[in-house]
Structure formats: C-alpha cells, structure tokens
PDB file of C-alpha atoms in Angstrom:
ATOM      1  CA  MET A 638     109.103 117.045  89.365  1.00  0.00           C
ATOM      2  CA  ALA A 639     107.072 116.103  86.330  1.00  0.00           C
ATOM      3  CA  ARG A 640     103.754 117.869  86.082  1.00  0.00           C
ATOM      4  CA  LEU A 641     100.838 116.665  84.006  1.00  0.00           C
ATOM      5  CA  THR A 642      98.083 118.954  82.779  1.00  0.00           C
ATOM      6  CA  ALA A 643      94.535 117.746  83.338  1.00  0.00           C
ATOM      7  CA  VAL A 644      92.704 120.931  82.318  1.00  0.00           C
ATOM      8  CA  SER A 645      93.885 123.421  79.735  1.00  0.00           C
ATOM      9  CA  ILE A 646      91.806 126.224  78.248  1.00  0.00           C
ATOM     10  CA  GLY A 647      92.954 128.740  75.661  1.00  0.00           C
ATOM     11  CA  VAL A 648      91.722 131.361  73.278  1.00  0.00           C
ATOM     12  CA  ASP A 649      91.439 128.747  70.525  1.00  0.00           C
ATOM     13  CA  GLN A 650      88.385 127.451  72.369  1.00  0.00           C
ATOM     14  CA  ILE A 651      86.648 130.818  72.241  1.00  0.00           C
ATOM     15  CA  LYS A 652      87.721 132.233  68.875  1.00  0.00           C
ATOM     16  CA  ALA A 653      84.400 131.087  67.462  1.00  0.00           C
ATOM     17  CA  LEU A 654      82.871 133.891  69.523  1.00  0.00           C
ATOM     18  CA  ALA A 655      84.967 136.539  67.815  1.00  0.00           C
ATOM     19  CA  ASP A 656      82.492 137.024  64.975  1.00  0.00           C
ATOM     20  CA  ASP A 657      79.664 137.469  67.471  1.00  0.00           C
ATOM     21  CA  LEU A 658      81.753 140.119  69.212  1.00  0.00           C
ATOM     22  CA  GLY A 659      82.604 141.991  66.050  1.00  0.00           C
ATOM     23  CA  GLY A 660      82.495 145.350  67.772  1.00  0.00           C
ATOM     24  CA  ALA A 661      85.619 144.525  69.734  1.00  0.00           C
ATOM     25  CA  SER A 662      89.040 145.347  68.327  1.00  0.00           C
ATOM     26  CA  PRO A 663      91.745 142.627  68.337  1.00  0.00           C
ATOM     27  CA  ALA A 664      93.435 144.346  71.284  1.00  0.00           C
ATOM     28  CA  GLU A 665      90.182 144.566  73.248  1.00  0.00           C
ATOM     29  CA  PHE A 666      89.397 140.951  72.493  1.00  0.00           C
ATOM     30  CA  ALA A 667      92.893 139.845  73.594  1.00  0.00           C
ATOM     31  CA  ARG A 668      92.681 141.728  76.895  1.00  0.00           C
ATOM     32  CA  ALA A 669      89.209 140.380  77.589  1.00  0.00           C
ATOM     33  CA  ALA A 670      90.276 136.839  76.678  1.00  0.00           C
ATOM     34  CA  VAL A 671      93.133 136.798  79.202  1.00  0.00           C
ATOM     35  CA  ILE A 672      90.865 138.128  81.964  1.00  0.00           C
ATOM     36  CA  ALA A 673      88.141 135.612  81.103  1.00  0.00           C
ATOM     37  CA  LEU A 674      90.563 132.690  80.956  1.00  0.00           C
ATOM     38  CA  ASN A 675      92.005 133.467  84.372  1.00  0.00           C
ATOM     39  CA  GLU A 676      88.644 134.004  86.036  1.00  0.00           C
ATOM     40  CA  THR A 677      87.350 130.758  84.543  1.00  0.00           C
ATOM     41  CA  VAL A 678      90.387 128.672  85.452  1.00  0.00           C
ATOM     42  CA  ASP A 679      90.211 129.920  89.065  1.00  0.00           C
ATOM     43  CA  ARG A 680      86.559 128.892  89.313  1.00  0.00           C
ATOM     44  CA  THR A 681      87.346 125.557  87.674  1.00  0.00           C
ATOM     45  CA  TYR A 682      90.129 124.989  90.224  1.00  0.00           C
ATOM     46  CA  ASP A 683      87.633 125.531  93.046  1.00  0.00           C
ATOM     47  CA  LEU A 684      84.979 123.372  91.375  1.00  0.00           C
ATOM     48  CA  ALA A 685      87.398 120.494  90.750  1.00  0.00           C
ATOM     49  CA  ARG A 686      88.519 120.415  94.383  1.00  0.00           C
ATOM     50  CA  ASP A 687      84.910 120.542  95.578  1.00  0.00           C
ATOM     51  CA  ARG A 688      83.977 117.634  93.302  1.00  0.00           C
ATOM     52  CA  ILE A 689      86.919 115.545  94.524  1.00  0.00           C
ATOM     53  CA  THR A 690      86.328 116.135  98.230  1.00  0.00           C
ATOM     54  CA  GLU A 691      82.597 115.378  97.931  1.00  0.00           C
ATOM     55  CA  GLY A 692      83.347 111.679  97.739  1.00  0.00           C
ATOM     56  CA  ILE A 693      87.049 111.199  98.423  1.00  0.00           C
ATOM     57  CA  ASN A 694      88.473 111.468 101.905  1.00  0.00           C
ATOM     58  CA  LEU A 695      91.240 113.988 101.284  1.00  0.00           C
ATOM     59  CA  SER A 696      91.361 117.482 102.720  1.00  0.00           C
ATOM     60  CA  ASP A 697      91.146 120.612 100.586  1.00  0.00           C
ATOM     61  CA  GLU A 698      94.479 121.649 102.083  1.00  0.00           C
ATOM     62  CA  TYR A 699      96.069 118.450 100.730  1.00  0.00           C
ATOM     63  CA  LEU A 700      94.610 119.081  97.257  1.00  0.00           C
ATOM     64  CA  ARG A 701      95.777 122.706  97.202  1.00  0.00           C
ATOM     65  CA  ALA A 702      99.323 121.573  97.984  1.00  0.00           C
ATOM     66  CA  ARG A 703      99.307 119.250  94.956  1.00  0.00           C
ATOM     67  CA  MET A 704      97.300 121.165  92.349  1.00  0.00           C
ATOM     68  CA  ARG A 705      98.404 124.436  90.813  1.00  0.00           C
ATOM     69  CA  VAL A 706      96.945 127.014  88.463  1.00  0.00           C
ATOM     70  CA  ARG A 707      98.988 128.513  85.650  1.00  0.00           C
ATOM     71  CA  HIS A 708      97.338 131.757  84.591  1.00  0.00           C
ATOM     72  CA  ALA A 709      97.147 133.087  81.067  1.00  0.00           C
ATOM     73  CA  THR A 710      99.180 136.114  80.007  1.00  0.00           C
ATOM     74  CA  PRO A 711      98.988 138.294  76.880  1.00  0.00           C
ATOM     75  CA  ALA A 712     102.053 136.461  75.571  1.00  0.00           C
ATOM     76  CA  THR A 713     100.654 133.009  76.455  1.00  0.00           C
ATOM     77  CA  PRO A 714      96.848 133.150  76.233  1.00  0.00           C
ATOM     78  CA  ARG A 715      96.290 129.741  77.818  1.00  0.00           C
ATOM     79  CA  ALA A 716      95.373 128.877  81.403  1.00  0.00           C
ATOM     80  CA  GLU A 717      96.006 125.468  82.937  1.00  0.00           C
ATOM     81  CA  ILE A 718      95.388 123.427  86.059  1.00  0.00           C
ATOM     82  CA  GLN A 719      98.232 121.028  86.741  1.00  0.00           C
ATOM     83  CA  ALA A 720      98.995 118.297  89.246  1.00  0.00           C
ATOM     84  CA  PRO A 721     102.239 116.388  89.815  1.00  0.00           C
ATOM     85  CA  GLY A 722     102.152 113.042  88.079  1.00  0.00           C
ATOM     86  CA  ASP A 723     105.434 111.328  88.934  1.00  0.00           C
ATOM     87  CA  ARG A 724     106.099 108.707  91.599  1.00  0.00           C
ATOM     88  CA  SER A 725     107.092 111.262  94.226  1.00  0.00           C
ATOM     89  CA  ALA A 726     103.528 112.630  94.048  1.00  0.00           C
ATOM     90  CA  LEU A 727     101.784 109.351  94.896  1.00  0.00           C
ATOM     91  CA  THR A 728      99.315 109.623  97.774  1.00  0.00           C
ATOM     92  CA  ARG A 729     100.261 107.284 100.586  1.00  0.00           C
ATOM     93  CA  LEU A 730      97.350 105.332 101.977  1.00  0.00           C
ATOM     94  CA  VAL A 731      98.087 106.793 105.399  1.00  0.00           C
ATOM     95  CA  HIS A 732      96.588 110.090 104.167  1.00  0.00           C
ATOM     96  CA  TYR A 733      93.191 108.414 103.895  1.00  0.00           C
ATOM     97  CA  ASP A 734      92.604 108.624 107.649  1.00  0.00           C
ATOM     98  CA  ALA A 735      94.609 105.476 108.395  1.00  0.00           C
ATOM     99  CA  GLN A 736      94.136 104.258 111.965  1.00  0.00           C
ATOM    100  CA  MET A 737      95.908 101.344 113.626  1.00  0.00           C
ATOM    101  CA  GLN A 738      93.726  98.674 115.213  1.00  0.00           C
ATOM    102  CA  ILE A 739      95.141  98.055 118.678  1.00  0.00           C
ATOM    103  CA  VAL A 740      94.533  94.724 120.418  1.00  0.00           C
ATOM    104  CA  PRO A 741      95.954  93.111 123.579  1.00  0.00           C
ATOM    105  CA  ARG A 742      99.121  91.110 123.129  1.00  0.00           C
ATOM    106  CA  ASP A 743      98.534  87.377 123.440  1.00  0.00           C
ATOM    107  CA  THR A 744     102.102  86.625 124.564  1.00  0.00           C
ATOM    108  CA  ALA A 745     104.461  87.944 127.186  1.00  0.00           C
ATOM    109  CA  GLY A 746     107.095  88.768 124.588  1.00  0.00           C
ATOM    110  CA  ARG A 747     108.882  92.066 124.164  1.00  0.00           C
ATOM    111  CA  ASP A 748     106.667  95.032 123.242  1.00  0.00           C
ATOM    112  CA  ARG A 749     108.106  95.857 119.818  1.00  0.00           C
ATOM    113  CA  ASN A 750     107.465  99.268 118.252  1.00  0.00           C
ATOM    114  CA  ARG A 751     105.644 100.520 121.353  1.00  0.00           C
ATOM    115  CA  GLY A 752     107.843 103.593 121.738  1.00  0.00           C
ATOM    116  CA  ARG A 753     108.038 104.378 118.044  1.00  0.00           C
ATOM    117  CA  LEU A 754     104.338 103.945 117.244  1.00  0.00           C
ATOM    118  CA  GLY A 755     102.708 105.011 120.492  1.00  0.00           C
ATOM    119  CA  ILE A 756     101.232 101.555 121.141  1.00  0.00           C
ATOM    120  CA  PRO A 757     100.327 101.048 124.815  1.00  0.00           C
ATOM    121  CA  LYS A 758     102.272  98.525 126.855  1.00  0.00           C
ATOM    122  CA  GLY A 759     100.781  95.047 126.603  1.00  0.00           C
ATOM    123  CA  ALA A 760      99.138  95.800 123.246  1.00  0.00           C
ATOM    124  CA  LYS A 761      99.982  95.442 119.575  1.00  0.00           C
ATOM    125  CA  GLN A 762      98.663  96.665 116.247  1.00  0.00           C
ATOM    126  CA  GLN A 763      96.556  94.240 114.257  1.00  0.00           C
ATOM    127  CA  GLY A 764      95.251  95.639 111.015  1.00  0.00           C
ATOM    128  CA  VAL A 765      94.650  99.181 109.788  1.00  0.00           C
ATOM    129  CA  ASN A 766      91.397 101.022 109.143  1.00  0.00           C
ATOM    130  CA  VAL A 767      91.354 103.373 106.130  1.00  0.00           C
ATOM    131  CA  THR A 768      88.656 105.503 104.528  1.00  0.00           C
ATOM    132  CA  VAL A 769      89.304 106.310 100.874  1.00  0.00           C
ATOM    133  CA  ILE A 770      85.649 106.957 100.020  1.00  0.00           C
ATOM    134  CA  ARG A 771      83.908 109.149 102.557  1.00  0.00           C
ATOM    135  CA  GLY A 772      81.640 107.149 104.850  1.00  0.00           C
ATOM    136  CA  SER A 773      83.100 103.820 103.734  1.00  0.00           C
ATOM    137  CA  GLU A 774      85.751 102.662 106.178  1.00  0.00           C
ATOM    138  CA  LYS A 775      87.678  99.525 105.215  1.00  0.00           C
ATOM    139  CA  THR A 776      89.828  97.287 107.379  1.00  0.00           C
ATOM    140  CA  LEU A 777      93.096  95.861 106.091  1.00  0.00           C
ATOM    141  CA  ASP A 778      93.437  92.878 108.404  1.00  0.00           C
ATOM    142  CA  SER A 779      97.031  92.202 107.365  1.00  0.00           C
ATOM    143  CA  GLY A 780      98.031  95.852 107.097  1.00  0.00           C
ATOM    144  CA  PHE A 781     100.293  97.625 109.559  1.00  0.00           C
ATOM    145  CA  MET A 782     101.837 101.053 110.034  1.00  0.00           C
ATOM    146  CA  LEU A 783     105.528 101.853 110.186  1.00  0.00           C
ATOM    147  CA  ARG A 784     107.417 105.078 110.742  1.00  0.00           C
ATOM    148  CA  LEU A 785     109.226 106.536 107.745  1.00  0.00           C
ATOM    149  CA  ARG A 786     111.096 109.152 109.772  1.00  0.00           C
ATOM    150  CA  ALA A 787     110.702 110.981 113.074  1.00  0.00           C
ATOM    151  CA  GLY A 788     107.140 112.036 113.790  1.00  0.00           C
ATOM    152  CA  ASN A 789     103.870 110.893 115.299  1.00  0.00           C
ATOM    153  CA  ALA A 790     101.865 107.883 114.121  1.00  0.00           C
ATOM    154  CA  GLN A 791      99.054 109.920 112.547  1.00  0.00           C
ATOM    155  CA  GLY A 792     101.208 112.367 110.634  1.00  0.00           C
ATOM    156  CA  ASP A 793     103.020 112.611 107.346  1.00  0.00           C
ATOM    157  CA  ASN A 794     105.898 110.502 108.592  1.00  0.00           C
ATOM    158  CA  TYR A 795     104.164 107.126 108.583  1.00  0.00           C
ATOM    159  CA  GLY A 796     103.006 104.708 105.954  1.00  0.00           C
ATOM    160  CA  VAL A 797     100.645 101.741 105.687  1.00  0.00           C
ATOM    161  CA  PHE A 798     102.337  98.507 104.688  1.00  0.00           C
ATOM    162  CA  MET A 799     101.598  94.876 103.884  1.00  0.00           C
ATOM    163  CA  ARG A 800     103.895  91.912 103.414  1.00  0.00           C
ATOM    164  CA  ASP A 801     104.452  90.741  99.852  1.00  0.00           C
ATOM    165  CA  GLY A 802     106.264  87.458 100.305  1.00  0.00           C
ATOM    166  CA  LYS A 803     109.518  88.305 102.046  1.00  0.00           C
ATOM    167  CA  LYS A 804     109.226  91.982 101.153  1.00  0.00           C
ATOM    168  CA  ILE A 805     107.325  94.778 102.858  1.00  0.00           C
ATOM    169  CA  LYS A 806     105.244  96.862 100.440  1.00  0.00           C
ATOM    170  CA  GLN A 807     103.955 100.346 101.155  1.00  0.00           C
ATOM    171  CA  LEU A 808     100.348 100.927 100.080  1.00  0.00           C
ATOM    172  CA  PHE A 809      99.058 103.929  98.142  1.00  0.00           C
ATOM    173  CA  GLY A 810      95.604 105.299  97.439  1.00  0.00           C
ATOM    174  CA  PRO A 811      94.360 107.316  94.448  1.00  0.00           C
ATOM    175  CA  SER A 812      96.730 110.199  93.731  1.00  0.00           C
ATOM    176  CA  VAL A 813      95.554 113.784  93.347  1.00  0.00           C
ATOM    177  CA  TYR A 814      96.413 113.671  89.652  1.00  0.00           C
ATOM    178  CA  GLN A 815      94.350 110.494  89.122  1.00  0.00           C
ATOM    179  CA  LEU A 816      91.383 112.028  90.931  1.00  0.00           C
ATOM    180  CA  PHE A 817      91.692 115.302  89.034  1.00  0.00           C
ATOM    181  CA  ALA A 818      92.156 113.583  85.667  1.00  0.00           C
ATOM    182  CA  TRP A 819      88.959 111.609  86.287  1.00  0.00           C
ATOM    183  CA  GLN A 820      87.022 114.796  87.044  1.00  0.00           C
ATOM    184  CA  ALA A 821      88.456 116.857  84.167  1.00  0.00           C
ATOM    185  CA  PRO A 822      86.302 115.530  81.292  1.00  0.00           C
ATOM    186  CA  ARG A 823      83.236 115.834  83.504  1.00  0.00           C
ATOM    187  CA  LEU A 824      83.942 119.563  83.927  1.00  0.00           C
ATOM    188  CA  VAL A 825      84.267 120.390  80.229  1.00  0.00           C
ATOM    189  CA  GLY A 826      80.645 121.448  79.667  1.00  0.00           C
ATOM    190  CA  ALA A 827      80.527 123.719  82.709  1.00  0.00           C
ATOM    191  CA  VAL A 828      83.955 125.208  81.921  1.00  0.00           C
ATOM    192  CA  THR A 829      83.044 125.978  78.295  1.00  0.00           C
ATOM    193  CA  ASP A 830      79.771 127.662  79.253  1.00  0.00           C
ATOM    194  CA  ASP A 831      81.495 129.636  82.001  1.00  0.00           C
ATOM    195  CA  LEU A 832      84.285 130.738  79.672  1.00  0.00           C
ATOM    196  CA  GLU A 833      81.943 131.893  76.910  1.00  0.00           C
ATOM    197  CA  LYS A 834      79.735 133.881  79.286  1.00  0.00           C
ATOM    198  CA  THR A 835      82.721 135.412  81.061  1.00  0.00           C
ATOM    199  CA  LEU A 836      84.367 136.405  77.789  1.00  0.00           C
ATOM    200  CA  ILE A 837      81.219 138.125  76.534  1.00  0.00           C
ATOM    201  CA  ASP A 838      80.942 140.030  79.821  1.00  0.00           C
ATOM    202  CA  ARG A 839      84.610 141.090  79.774  1.00  0.00           C
ATOM    203  CA  VAL A 840      84.508 142.197  76.125  1.00  0.00           C
ATOM    204  CA  ALA A 841      81.452 144.302  76.927  1.00  0.00           C
ATOM    205  CA  GLU A 842      83.350 145.897  79.789  1.00  0.00           C
ATOM    206  CA  GLN A 843      86.336 146.610  77.548  1.00  0.00           C
ATOM    207  CA  MET A 844      84.098 148.279  74.965  1.00  0.00           C
ATOM    208  CA  LYS A 845      82.346 150.379  77.608  1.00  0.00           C
ATOM    209  CA  GLY A 846      85.719 151.601  78.783  1.00  0.00           C
ATOM    210  CA  VAL A 847      86.709 152.622  75.268  1.00  0.00           C
ATOM    211  CA  LEU A 848      83.420 154.462  74.669  1.00  0.00           C
ATOM    212  CA  LYS A 849      83.639 156.520  77.851  1.00  0.00           C
TER     213      LYS A 849
END
C-alpha cells in the first residue's frame, strides 16, 4: 500500500537552535533531538486527529487505523505522520453515518433486497442520509445502499451507490489522507514551537545528567 507523508519533522528544522545550546555536546544534542522529535510527533498526531474530528464525522478509532507515526531513531533523526494515499484507502461514504431512508412500497411487487438489507416487509429504501460535516446531515434522494459482502447494513460491508447512466457508482467521502493533508500546514506553527521548546527542555535534562 502506498503511503504519503503529510507531516515530517527532522533535526534540520531545529539545527538553528544548536548555537543557542552551545553547552551541549554533539552526542547530547543528538540524544535530546531524537527524544524531542518523538514527543512532538506524538502530540502532533493527537492534535491532528482532534482537529479532524472537531468538524468531520469520522471516529477517532477510524483515524487511528489509517494514520501512523514513524518515530525518529539515532540513525534516522526524522519523525513522520503518514496516511495511506492509494485507492484502497479511500473512505467509503457509508462511513459517514450513512442511513437508508425507508418508505412503504407503492406496489405489490416482490420485496427485493429485504433479507439482505434488513428492510421490513412491505417497505423499500428511497434515498440515503449521510453526515460528512458534523451537525449537517444531507439526503441523497437517488442514493441507495448495497451489500459488498456478508455483514449488516450499518457495518463495513456496505456501500452507498448512485446510478451513473447504465452503471452503478459507489460514492466516497473525504479520505483520511485528504483530511490530514489539509490540516498539516495549519499545524506547522504549533509543531515548530512545540519542537523548539521540547528540544531545549530535553537538552537541559541531558546536561543535568552529565553534570551529576
């Protein structure tokens, strides 16, 4: 699976502080930098998910499953937050609290899909309600839900579809990567300030340990 990096922070972003921390040896600075990078990237990971779920109707559990942190090491002093960016990582619209609209059938015809979709006898689905932005439910009058594989109608095994001419097209909402990539530049200021402060604190701790 292809993974795209939306946030990447490394020691090159904090080397300007080295002169201000002249009392630290290269080894002390390197150790402190790795600790600071990892603490900062973990807080950024939490902050990014909080920012996304403030307005977008996805669960934190869903975000955690699709965003990962790559921690810095002494050999690779760079920390990253990544999210899958290929087609397999698209977010199906069904994940945005999709709900079938159920209405009475207006004919005496066969009850199609009743067993597969849990539609009561004598009823049919007519449109789908979705909530991409929290508090803003939308109705897709021509949308409908179909099962992708065995499961229940509200789970991971269903999709929201619309007809596109003679074809049936599955609908998708904003992906986790798109949401995260939109937030990333808006986090830069907070991340930089956090990283600089954390590095100064960790270098001070390293020096205290040496002086003991």
